[in-house]
Each structure stands twice: as C-alpha cells, then as structure tokens.
Amino acid sequence: MTYRHILERIHGNGLWFATCLIPLGLLFVFAYGATNVLAASRESITLAMDWEKSVPFVPNAIWAYVSIFLVFWLPLIVLEREGITWLMKRYVVVTLTACGLFLVIPTAVGFERLDSSVLPSAYAFLHGLDAPYNAAPSLHVAYAVLILGTCARSLAGASRAATITWLVVLAASTWLTRQHQFADILAGALLGGLSSLGNGAGAGSETGCMPVRHMRKYWRA
C-alpha cells in the first residue's frame, strides 16, 4: 500500500471515522467508570497462578502495550466503511460484556506492581486507572483480538503476518507489564474471538471488508 492509497482512505473516511470513535470512547469511559463505582464495595478474587510468579517484568513491553491506541485506527486503512461499522457494533458488545463480568465477578491482578524507569508516568497512570476488580477478561486483549483479528482476515501475505504478530506481542505485553494474568488474557481472547464470529471479511460481503483478492492488488500498487 502506498502513501497515496493511505491518504485517500483517510481523506475519504477519516472525519467520519474519528466522529464515530467519540461515542465509543465515551461508552468505555462511562461503562468502565460506572463498573468501578458499583463494584467498589464488593470483594474481588484473583486468577493468578503460582507459576506466574516466574514471569519476568519487562518494563519496555509498555511500548507494545500502548500500541493499542494505534490498533483502534488500523480499520480506517484496512476495512471498507461497512466493515468499520460492523466492527464498531462488536466493540460495543465487547465493552458491555466485559463490564458486566467485572461487576458480577470482580477480579484483581495478583502480581506485585513494580516501579519502572521506563515511561514511569505511563505506568503510574495505568496503576491508577486499574481498579481491583476489572482484571478478567482483559479488555486490552479483547479489543486487540477483535480489531486486529478482523483486519488480519482482510489482509494477505506479509501484511497479515505482521498484523497477527502485532496481536501476539500486544497480548504478551499485558502479561510482561504485570497488568494481567494468564487467565485474564485467555478470557479476553475468548471474548474478542467470540465477538468477531460471523465476520465475512474474507468474502467482503457481510462486513463490507475488502476481499482478499482485491487487497493483494491494493497493497501491491
């Protein structure tokens, strides 16, 4: 894909896409915040396992962790408008389902939070944002599986491999930064995967994603 193609897609759908992200962001803020308030009086559990204590803390993994903000913009240059609309509806499903589970089964991170010299302000923000009852399922992983998985199915070759690699590295970063436990990651992957069922990205019909055969030609241009 050339810069010209990217700019054309941004010019065609950029403003509409950014406008759609605003209510989705507000949904997350209010649903996540309300869950924190409502679950504050409840006792939380942890899904941490003893063997996870040997998992190293990798401060630099925060770079992969914060790449989730780029993930949200990837559909703009990969999917057609119909596919983006479909994906946004599934985002709502993931958000409300996860927040409902946080409320019903409050789960805390069982790791000891360590200070880091790498982006200390970012770690301080994350530690302040995370309440002790929203660990499972990992919304970070659920969003990544939903969005990157959907985009990967609309790509081919090296582009698909790079997107899948991004997904794996991002999911691992939630573990290596001690933001989530293994069970949280699995639960998030399951939620994101189930929410993306029925996606016709490969056919380019159900979600309006660009067909793979067209994507190959598009990315080679």
Coordinates of N, CA and C in Angstrom, one line a residue:
M1 N 0.9 -1.2 0.0 CA 0.0 0.0 0.0 C 0.9 1.2 0.0
T2 N 0.6 2.2 -0.9 CA 1.4 3.4 -1.0 C 0.8 4.4 -0.1
Y3 N 1.6 5.5 0.2 CA 1.1 6.6 1.0 C -0.1 7.2 0.3
R4 N -0.1 7.2 -1.0 CA -1.2 7.8 -1.7 C -2.5 7.1 -1.4
H5 N -2.5 5.8 -1.3 CA -3.6 5.0 -1.0 C -4.1 5.2 0.4
I6 N -3.1 5.3 1.3 CA -3.4 5.5 2.7 C -4.1 6.9 2.9
L7 N -3.5 7.9 2.2 CA -4.1 9.3 2.3 C -5.5 9.3 1.7
E8 N -5.7 8.6 0.6 CA -7.0 8.6 0.0 C -8.1 8.0 1.0
R9 N -7.7 6.9 1.7 CA -8.7 6.3 2.6 C -8.9 7.2 3.8
I10 N -7.9 7.8 4.3 CA -8.0 8.8 5.4 C -8.9 10.0 5.0
H11 N -8.6 10.5 3.8 CA -9.4 11.6 3.3 C -10.8 11.2 3.1
G12 N -11.1 10.0 2.6 CA -12.5 9.6 2.4 C -13.3 9.3 3.6
N13 N -12.6 8.6 4.6 CA -13.4 8.2 5.8 C -12.9 8.7 7.1
G14 N -11.8 9.5 7.0 CA -11.1 9.9 8.3 C -12.0 10.7 9.2
L15 N -12.7 11.7 8.7 CA -13.6 12.5 9.6 C -14.7 11.7 10.1
W16 N -15.3 10.9 9.3 CA -16.4 10.1 9.7 C -16.0 9.1 10.8
F17 N -14.8 8.5 10.6 CA -14.2 7.5 11.5 C -13.9 8.1 12.8
A18 N -13.3 9.3 12.8 CA -12.9 10.0 14.1 C -14.2 10.4 14.8
T19 N -15.2 10.8 14.1 CA -16.5 11.1 14.7 C -17.2 9.9 15.4
C20 N -17.0 8.8 14.8 CA -17.6 7.5 15.4 C -16.8 7.1 16.6
L21 N -15.5 7.4 16.6 CA -14.7 7.0 17.8 C -15.1 7.7 19.1
I22 N -15.7 8.9 18.9 CA -16.0 9.7 20.1 C -17.1 9.0 21.0
P23 N -18.2 8.6 20.4 CA -19.2 7.9 21.3 C -18.7 6.6 21.8
L24 N -17.8 5.9 21.0 CA -17.3 4.7 21.5 C -16.4 4.9 22.7
G25 N -15.6 6.0 22.6 CA -14.7 6.3 23.7 C -15.5 6.7 25.0
L26 N -16.6 7.4 24.8 CA -17.4 7.8 25.9 C -18.1 6.6 26.5
L27 N -18.5 5.7 25.7 CA -19.1 4.4 26.2 C -18.1 3.7 27.1
F28 N -16.9 3.6 26.7 CA -15.8 3.0 27.5 C -15.7 3.7 28.8
V29 N -15.5 5.0 28.8 CA -15.3 5.8 30.0 C -16.4 5.6 31.0
F30 N -17.7 5.8 30.5 CA -18.8 5.7 31.4 C -19.1 4.3 31.9
A31 N -19.0 3.3 31.0 CA -19.2 1.9 31.4 C -18.1 1.4 32.4
Y32 N -16.9 1.7 32.0 CA -15.8 1.3 32.8 C -15.8 2.0 34.2
G33 N -16.1 3.3 34.1 CA -16.1 4.1 35.4 C -17.3 3.7 36.3
A34 N -18.5 3.4 35.7 CA -19.6 3.0 36.5 C -19.4 1.7 37.1
T35 N -18.7 0.8 36.4 CA -18.4 -0.5 36.9 C -17.5 -0.4 38.1
N36 N -16.5 0.5 38.0 CA -15.6 0.7 39.1 C -16.3 1.1 40.4
V37 N -17.3 2.1 40.2 CA -18.0 2.6 41.3 C -18.9 1.5 41.9
L38 N -19.6 0.8 41.1 CA -20.6 -0.2 41.6 C -19.9 -1.4 42.2
A39 N -18.8 -1.7 41.7 CA -18.1 -2.9 42.2 C -17.1 -2.6 43.4
A40 N -17.0 -1.3 43.8 CA -16.1 -0.9 44.8 C -16.3 -1.6 46.1
S41 N -17.6 -1.8 46.4 CA -17.9 -2.4 47.8 C -17.9 -3.9 47.8
R42 N -17.6 -4.5 46.7 CA -17.6 -6.0 46.6 C -16.1 -6.5 46.7
E43 N -16.1 -7.8 47.3 CA -14.8 -8.4 47.4 C -14.3 -9.0 46.1
S44 N -13.1 -8.8 45.7 CA -12.6 -9.3 44.5 C -11.8 -10.6 44.7
I45 N -11.6 -11.3 43.6 CA -10.8 -12.5 43.6 C -9.6 -12.3 42.6
T46 N -8.7 -13.2 42.7 CA -7.6 -13.2 41.7 C -7.5 -14.5 41.0
L47 N -7.1 -14.5 39.7 CA -6.9 -15.7 38.9 C -5.5 -16.0 38.7
A48 N -4.6 -15.3 39.5 CA -3.2 -15.6 39.3 C -2.8 -17.0 39.8
M49 N -1.9 -17.6 39.1 CA -1.4 -18.9 39.4 C 0.1 -18.8 39.9
D50 N 0.4 -19.7 40.8 CA 1.8 -19.7 41.4 C 2.9 -19.6 40.4
W51 N 2.8 -20.4 39.3 CA 3.9 -20.4 38.4 C 4.1 -19.1 37.6
E52 N 3.1 -18.3 37.7 CA 3.2 -17.0 37.0 C 4.2 -16.0 37.7
K53 N 4.5 -16.4 38.9 CA 5.5 -15.5 39.7 C 6.9 -15.5 39.0
S54 N 7.1 -16.5 38.2 CA 8.4 -16.6 37.5 C 8.4 -15.8 36.2
V55 N 7.3 -15.3 35.8 CA 7.2 -14.5 34.6 C 7.9 -13.2 34.8
P56 N 8.9 -12.8 34.0 CA 9.7 -11.6 34.3 C 8.9 -10.3 34.0
F57 N 9.2 -9.3 34.7 CA 8.7 -8.0 34.5 C 9.6 -7.3 33.5
V58 N 9.0 -6.9 32.3 CA 9.8 -6.3 31.2 C 9.2 -4.9 31.0
P59 N 9.9 -3.9 31.6 CA 9.4 -2.6 31.5 C 9.2 -2.0 30.1
N60 N 10.1 -2.4 29.2 CA 10.0 -1.9 27.8 C 8.8 -2.5 27.1
A61 N 8.1 -3.5 27.6 CA 6.9 -4.0 27.0 C 5.8 -3.0 27.0
I62 N 5.9 -1.9 27.8 CA 4.9 -0.9 27.8 C 4.7 -0.3 26.4
W63 N 5.8 -0.3 25.6 CA 5.6 0.3 24.2 C 4.6 -0.6 23.4
A64 N 4.7 -1.9 23.5 CA 3.7 -2.7 22.8 C 2.3 -2.5 23.5
Y65 N 2.3 -2.4 24.8 CA 1.0 -2.2 25.5 C 0.3 -1.0 25.0
V66 N 1.0 0.1 24.9 CA 0.3 1.4 24.5 C 0.0 1.4 23.0
S67 N 0.5 0.5 22.2 CA 0.2 0.4 20.8 C -1.3 0.1 20.5
I68 N -2.0 -0.2 21.6 CA -3.5 -0.4 21.4 C -4.1 0.9 20.9
F69 N -3.5 2.0 21.1 CA -4.1 3.3 20.6 C -4.0 3.3 19.1
L70 N -3.0 2.7 18.6 CA -2.8 2.7 17.1 C -3.7 1.6 16.5
V71 N -4.0 0.6 17.3 CA -4.9 -0.5 16.8 C -6.2 0.0 16.5
F72 N -6.7 0.9 17.3 CA -8.1 1.5 17.0 C -8.2 2.2 15.7
W73 N -7.0 2.7 15.2 CA -7.1 3.4 13.9 C -6.8 2.5 12.7
L74 N -6.3 1.3 12.9 CA -6.0 0.4 11.8 C -7.2 0.2 10.9
P75 N -8.4 -0.1 11.4 CA -9.5 -0.3 10.4 C -9.7 0.8 9.4
L76 N -9.3 2.0 9.7 CA -9.5 3.1 8.8 C -8.8 2.9 7.5
I77 N -7.7 2.2 7.5 CA -6.9 2.0 6.2 C -7.0 0.6 5.7
V78 N -7.7 -0.3 6.5 CA -7.8 -1.7 6.0 C -9.3 -2.1 5.6
L79 N -10.3 -1.6 6.3 CA -11.6 -2.0 6.1 C -12.4 -1.0 5.3
E80 N -13.5 -1.4 4.6 CA -14.4 -0.6 4.0 C -15.3 0.0 5.1
R81 N -16.1 1.0 4.7 CA -17.0 1.7 5.7 C -17.9 0.7 6.4
E82 N -18.5 -0.2 5.6 CA -19.4 -1.2 6.1 C -18.8 -2.1 7.2
G83 N -17.5 -2.5 6.9 CA -16.8 -3.3 7.8 C -16.4 -2.6 9.1
I84 N -16.1 -1.3 9.0 CA -15.8 -0.5 10.1 C -17.1 -0.4 11.0
T85 N -18.2 -0.2 10.4 CA -19.5 -0.1 11.1 C -19.8 -1.4 11.9
W86 N -19.6 -2.5 11.2 CA -19.8 -3.8 11.8 C -18.8 -3.9 13.0
L87 N -17.6 -3.5 12.9 CA -16.6 -3.7 13.9 C -16.9 -2.8 15.1
M88 N -17.5 -1.6 14.9 CA -17.8 -0.8 16.0 C -19.0 -1.3 16.8
K89 N -19.9 -2.0 16.1 CA -21.0 -2.6 16.9 C -20.5 -3.7 17.7
R90 N -19.5 -4.5 17.2 CA -18.9 -5.6 18.1 C -18.1 -5.0 19.2
Y91 N -17.5 -3.8 19.0 CA -16.8 -3.1 20.1 C -17.7 -2.9 21.2
V92 N -18.9 -2.4 20.9 CA -19.9 -2.2 22.0 C -20.3 -3.5 22.7
V93 N -20.4 -4.6 22.0 CA -20.7 -5.9 22.6 C -19.6 -6.2 23.6
V94 N -18.3 -6.1 23.1 CA -17.2 -6.5 24.0 C -17.1 -5.6 25.2
T95 N -17.3 -4.3 25.1 CA -17.2 -3.4 26.2 C -18.3 -3.7 27.2
L96 N -19.5 -3.8 26.8 CA -20.6 -4.1 27.8 C -20.5 -5.4 28.4
T97 N -20.1 -6.4 27.6 CA -20.0 -7.8 28.2 C -18.9 -7.8 29.3
A98 N -17.7 -7.2 29.0 CA -16.6 -7.2 29.9 C -17.0 -6.5 31.2
C99 N -17.6 -5.3 31.0 CA -18.0 -4.5 32.2 C -19.0 -5.3 33.0
G100 N -19.9 -6.0 32.4 CA -20.9 -6.8 33.1 C -20.2 -7.9 33.9
L101 N -19.2 -8.5 33.3 CA -18.4 -9.5 34.1 C -17.6 -8.9 35.2
F102 N -17.1 -7.7 35.0 CA -16.3 -7.1 36.1 C -17.3 -6.9 37.3
L103 N -18.5 -6.6 37.0 CA -19.5 -6.3 38.0 C -19.9 -7.6 38.8
V104 N -20.1 -8.6 38.0 CA -20.6 -9.9 38.6 C -19.5 -10.6 39.3
I105 N -18.3 -10.7 38.7 CA -17.2 -11.4 39.2 C -16.0 -10.5 39.3
P106 N -15.9 -9.6 40.3 CA -14.7 -8.7 40.4 C -13.4 -9.5 40.5
T107 N -12.4 -9.2 39.7 CA -11.2 -9.9 39.7 C -10.0 -8.9 39.8
A108 N -9.1 -9.2 40.6 CA -7.9 -8.3 40.8 C -6.6 -9.0 40.2
V109 N -5.7 -8.1 39.9 CA -4.4 -8.6 39.4 C -3.6 -9.1 40.6
G110 N -3.1 -10.4 40.5 CA -2.4 -11.0 41.6 C -0.9 -10.7 41.7
F111 N -0.4 -9.9 40.7 CA 1.0 -9.6 40.6 C 1.3 -8.4 41.5
E112 N 2.6 -8.4 42.0 CA 3.0 -7.2 42.7 C 3.4 -6.1 41.7
R113 N 2.9 -4.9 41.8 CA 3.2 -3.8 40.9 C 4.5 -3.3 41.2
L114 N 5.4 -3.3 40.1 CA 6.8 -2.8 40.3 C 6.9 -1.4 39.6
D115 N 7.8 -0.6 40.2 CA 8.1 0.7 39.6 C 9.0 0.5 38.4
S116 N 9.0 1.4 37.5 CA 9.8 1.3 36.3 C 10.4 2.6 36.0
S117 N 11.6 2.6 35.4 CA 12.3 3.8 35.0 C 11.9 4.1 33.5
V118 N 11.2 3.1 32.9 CA 10.8 3.3 31.5 C 9.3 3.8 31.5
L119 N 9.2 5.0 31.0 CA 7.9 5.7 31.0 C 7.2 5.6 32.3
P120 N 7.8 6.1 33.4 CA 7.2 5.9 34.7 C 5.8 6.6 34.8
S121 N 5.6 7.7 34.1 CA 4.3 8.3 34.1 C 3.2 7.4 33.5
A122 N 3.6 6.7 32.5 CA 2.6 5.8 31.9 C 2.2 4.7 32.8
Y123 N 3.2 4.1 33.5 CA 2.9 3.1 34.5 C 2.1 3.6 35.6
A124 N 2.4 4.8 36.1 CA 1.7 5.4 37.2 C 0.2 5.6 36.8
F125 N 0.0 6.0 35.5 CA -1.4 6.2 35.0 C -2.1 4.9 35.0
L126 N -1.5 3.9 34.5 CA -2.1 2.6 34.4 C -2.5 2.0 35.7
H127 N -1.5 2.1 36.7 CA -1.8 1.6 38.0 C -2.9 2.4 38.7
G128 N -3.0 3.7 38.4 CA -4.1 4.5 39.0 C -5.4 4.2 38.3
L129 N -5.4 3.9 37.0 CA -6.6 3.6 36.3 C -7.2 2.3 36.7
D130 N -6.4 1.3 36.9 CA -6.9 -0.1 37.1 C -7.4 -0.2 38.5
A131 N -8.7 -0.5 38.6 CA -9.3 -0.8 39.9 C -9.1 -2.3 40.2
P132 N -9.3 -2.7 41.5 CA -9.0 -4.1 41.8 C -10.2 -5.1 41.5
Y133 N -10.9 -4.8 40.4 CA -12.0 -5.8 40.1 C -12.2 -5.8 38.6
N134 N -11.3 -5.4 37.8 CA -11.5 -5.4 36.4 C -10.4 -6.1 35.6
A135 N -9.8 -7.1 36.2 CA -8.7 -7.8 35.5 C -9.1 -8.8 34.5
A136 N -10.2 -9.5 34.7 CA -10.7 -10.6 33.8 C -12.1 -10.3 33.4
P137 N -12.4 -10.4 32.1 CA -11.4 -10.6 31.0 C -10.6 -9.3 30.7
S138 N -9.4 -9.5 30.1 CA -8.6 -8.3 29.7 C -9.3 -7.6 28.5
L139 N -9.7 -6.4 28.8 CA -10.3 -5.6 27.7 C -9.2 -5.3 26.6
H140 N -8.0 -5.1 27.1 CA -6.9 -4.8 26.2 C -6.8 -5.9 25.1
V141 N -6.8 -7.2 25.6 CA -6.7 -8.3 24.7 C -7.9 -8.5 23.9
A142 N -9.1 -8.3 24.5 CA -10.3 -8.5 23.8 C -10.4 -7.5 22.6
Y143 N -10.1 -6.3 22.8 CA -10.1 -5.3 21.8 C -9.1 -5.6 20.7
A144 N -7.9 -6.1 21.1 CA -6.9 -6.4 20.1 C -7.3 -7.6 19.3
V145 N -7.9 -8.6 19.9 CA -8.3 -9.8 19.1 C -9.4 -9.4 18.2
L146 N -10.4 -8.7 18.6 CA -11.5 -8.3 17.8 C -11.0 -7.4 16.6
I147 N -10.2 -6.4 16.8 CA -9.8 -5.5 15.8 C -8.7 -6.0 14.9
L148 N -7.6 -6.5 15.5 CA -6.5 -7.0 14.7 C -6.9 -8.3 14.0
G149 N -7.7 -9.1 14.7 CA -8.1 -10.4 14.1 C -9.0 -10.1 12.8
T150 N -9.9 -9.1 13.0 CA -10.7 -8.8 11.8 C -9.9 -8.2 10.7
C151 N -9.0 -7.3 11.0 CA -8.2 -6.7 10.0 C -7.3 -7.8 9.3
A152 N -6.7 -8.7 10.1 CA -5.9 -9.7 9.5 C -6.6 -10.6 8.5
R153 N -7.9 -10.8 8.7 CA -8.6 -11.7 7.8 C -8.9 -10.9 6.5
S154 N -8.7 -9.6 6.5 CA -8.9 -8.9 5.3 C -7.6 -8.6 4.5
L155 N -6.5 -9.1 5.1 CA -5.2 -8.9 4.5 C -4.6 -10.3 4.0
A156 N -3.5 -10.2 3.4 CA -2.8 -11.4 2.9 C -1.3 -11.3 3.0
G157 N -0.6 -12.4 3.0 CA 0.9 -12.4 3.0 C 1.5 -11.7 4.1
A158 N 2.5 -10.9 3.9 CA 3.3 -10.3 4.9 C 2.5 -9.3 5.8
S159 N 1.5 -8.7 5.1 CA 0.6 -7.8 5.9 C -0.2 -8.5 7.0
R160 N -0.7 -9.7 6.6 CA -1.5 -10.5 7.6 C -0.6 -11.0 8.7
A161 N 0.6 -11.5 8.3 CA 1.6 -12.0 9.3 C 2.0 -10.9 10.2
A162 N 2.2 -9.7 9.7 CA 2.6 -8.6 10.6 C 1.5 -8.2 11.6
T163 N 0.3 -8.3 11.1 CA -0.9 -7.9 12.0 C -1.1 -9.0 13.1
I164 N -0.9 -10.2 12.7 CA -1.0 -11.3 13.7 C 0.1 -11.2 14.7
T165 N 1.3 -10.9 14.2 CA 2.4 -10.8 15.1 C 2.2 -9.6 16.1
W166 N 1.7 -8.5 15.6 CA 1.3 -7.4 16.5 C 0.3 -7.8 17.5
L167 N -0.7 -8.6 17.2 CA -1.6 -9.1 18.1 C -1.0 -9.9 19.2
V168 N -0.1 -10.8 18.8 CA 0.5 -11.7 19.8 C 1.4 -10.9 20.8
V169 N 2.2 -10.0 20.2 CA 3.1 -9.2 21.0 C 2.3 -8.3 22.0
L170 N 1.2 -7.7 21.5 CA 0.4 -6.8 22.3 C -0.2 -7.6 23.5
A171 N -0.7 -8.8 23.2 CA -1.3 -9.6 24.2 C -0.3 -10.0 25.3
A172 N 0.9 -10.4 24.8 CA 2.0 -10.7 25.7 C 2.4 -9.6 26.6
S173 N 2.3 -8.4 26.0 CA 2.8 -7.2 26.8 C 1.9 -7.0 28.0
T174 N 0.6 -7.4 28.0 CA -0.2 -7.2 29.2 C 0.2 -8.1 30.3
W175 N 0.9 -9.2 30.0 CA 1.5 -10.1 31.0 C 2.8 -9.6 31.5
L176 N 3.7 -9.2 30.5 CA 5.0 -8.8 30.8 C 5.1 -7.4 31.6
T177 N 4.1 -6.6 31.5 CA 4.0 -5.4 32.2 C 3.3 -5.6 33.5
R178 N 2.8 -6.8 33.8 CA 2.1 -7.1 35.0 C 0.8 -6.5 35.2
Q179 N 0.2 -6.2 34.0 CA -1.2 -5.6 34.0 C -2.3 -6.7 34.1
H180 N -1.9 -7.9 33.7 CA -2.9 -9.0 33.6 C -2.2 -10.3 33.9
Q181 N -3.0 -11.3 34.3 CA -2.6 -12.7 34.5 C -2.9 -13.5 33.2
F182 N -2.4 -14.7 33.2 CA -2.6 -15.6 32.0 C -4.1 -15.8 31.8
A183 N -4.8 -16.1 32.9 CA -6.2 -16.4 32.8 C -7.0 -15.2 32.2
D184 N -6.6 -14.0 32.6 CA -7.2 -12.7 32.1 C -7.0 -12.6 30.6
I185 N -5.8 -13.0 30.2 CA -5.5 -12.9 28.7 C -6.4 -13.9 27.9
L186 N -6.5 -15.1 28.5 CA -7.3 -16.1 27.8 C -8.8 -15.7 27.7
A187 N -9.2 -15.2 28.8 CA -10.6 -14.7 28.9 C -10.9 -13.6 27.9
G188 N -9.9 -12.7 27.8 CA -10.0 -11.6 26.9 C -10.0 -12.0 25.4
A189 N -9.1 -13.0 25.1 CA -9.0 -13.6 23.8 C -10.3 -14.3 23.4
L190 N -10.9 -15.0 24.4 CA -12.1 -15.7 24.1 C -13.3 -14.7 23.8
L191 N -13.3 -13.6 24.6 CA -14.4 -12.6 24.4 C -14.2 -11.9 23.1
G192 N -13.0 -11.5 22.7 CA -12.8 -10.9 21.5 C -13.0 -11.8 20.3
G193 N -12.6 -13.1 20.4 CA -12.8 -14.1 19.4 C -14.3 -14.4 19.1
L194 N -15.0 -14.6 20.2 CA -16.5 -14.9 20.1 C -17.2 -13.7 19.5
S195 N -16.8 -12.5 19.9 CA -17.5 -11.3 19.4 C -17.3 -11.0 17.9
S196 N -16.2 -11.6 17.4 CA -15.9 -11.4 16.0 C -16.4 -12.5 15.1
L197 N -17.2 -13.5 15.7 CA -17.8 -14.6 14.9 C -18.8 -14.0 13.9
G198 N -18.8 -14.6 12.7 CA -19.8 -14.1 11.7 C -19.2 -13.1 10.8
N199 N -17.9 -12.7 11.0 CA -17.3 -11.7 10.2 C -17.0 -12.3 8.8
G200 N -17.5 -11.7 7.8 CA -17.3 -12.2 6.4 C -16.2 -11.4 5.8
A201 N -15.1 -11.1 6.5 CA -14.0 -10.3 6.0 C -13.4 -10.9 4.7
G202 N -13.3 -12.2 4.7 CA -12.6 -12.8 3.6 C -13.5 -12.7 2.3
A203 N -14.8 -12.7 2.5 CA -15.7 -12.6 1.3 C -16.0 -11.2 0.9
G204 N -15.8 -10.3 1.8 CA -16.0 -8.9 1.5 C -17.5 -8.5 1.4
S205 N -18.4 -9.4 1.9 CA -19.8 -9.2 1.8 C -20.5 -8.8 3.1
E206 N -20.3 -9.6 4.1 CA -21.1 -9.4 5.3 C -20.7 -8.1 6.0
T207 N -19.4 -7.9 6.1 CA -19.0 -6.7 6.9 C -18.5 -5.6 6.0
G208 N -18.5 -5.8 4.7 CA -18.0 -4.7 3.9 C -16.5 -4.6 3.8
C209 N -15.8 -5.6 4.3 CA -14.4 -5.6 4.2 C -13.9 -5.9 2.8
M210 N -12.8 -5.3 2.5 CA -12.3 -5.5 1.1 C -11.9 -7.0 0.9
P211 N -12.3 -7.6 -0.2 CA -12.0 -9.0 -0.4 C -10.5 -9.2 -0.5
V212 N -10.0 -10.4 -0.1 CA -8.6 -10.6 0.0 C -8.0 -10.5 -1.4
R213 N -8.6 -11.0 -2.4 CA -8.1 -10.9 -3.8 C -7.9 -9.5 -4.2
H214 N -8.8 -8.6 -3.8 CA -8.6 -7.2 -4.1 C -7.6 -6.5 -3.2
M215 N -7.5 -7.0 -2.0 CA -6.5 -6.4 -1.0 C -5.1 -6.7 -1.5
R216 N -4.8 -7.9 -2.1 CA -3.5 -8.2 -2.6 C -3.1 -7.2 -3.7
K217 N -4.0 -6.9 -4.6 CA -3.8 -6.0 -5.7 C -3.6 -4.6 -5.1
Y218 N -4.4 -4.2 -4.1 CA -4.4 -2.9 -3.5 C -3.1 -2.6 -2.8
W219 N -2.6 -3.6 -2.1 CA -1.3 -3.5 -1.3 C -0.1 -3.5 -2.2
R220 N -0.2 -4.1 -3.3 CA 1.0 -4.1 -4.2 C 1.1 -2.9 -5.1
A221 N 0.0 -2.1 -5.1 CA 0.0 -0.9 -6.0 C 1.0 0.1 -5.5

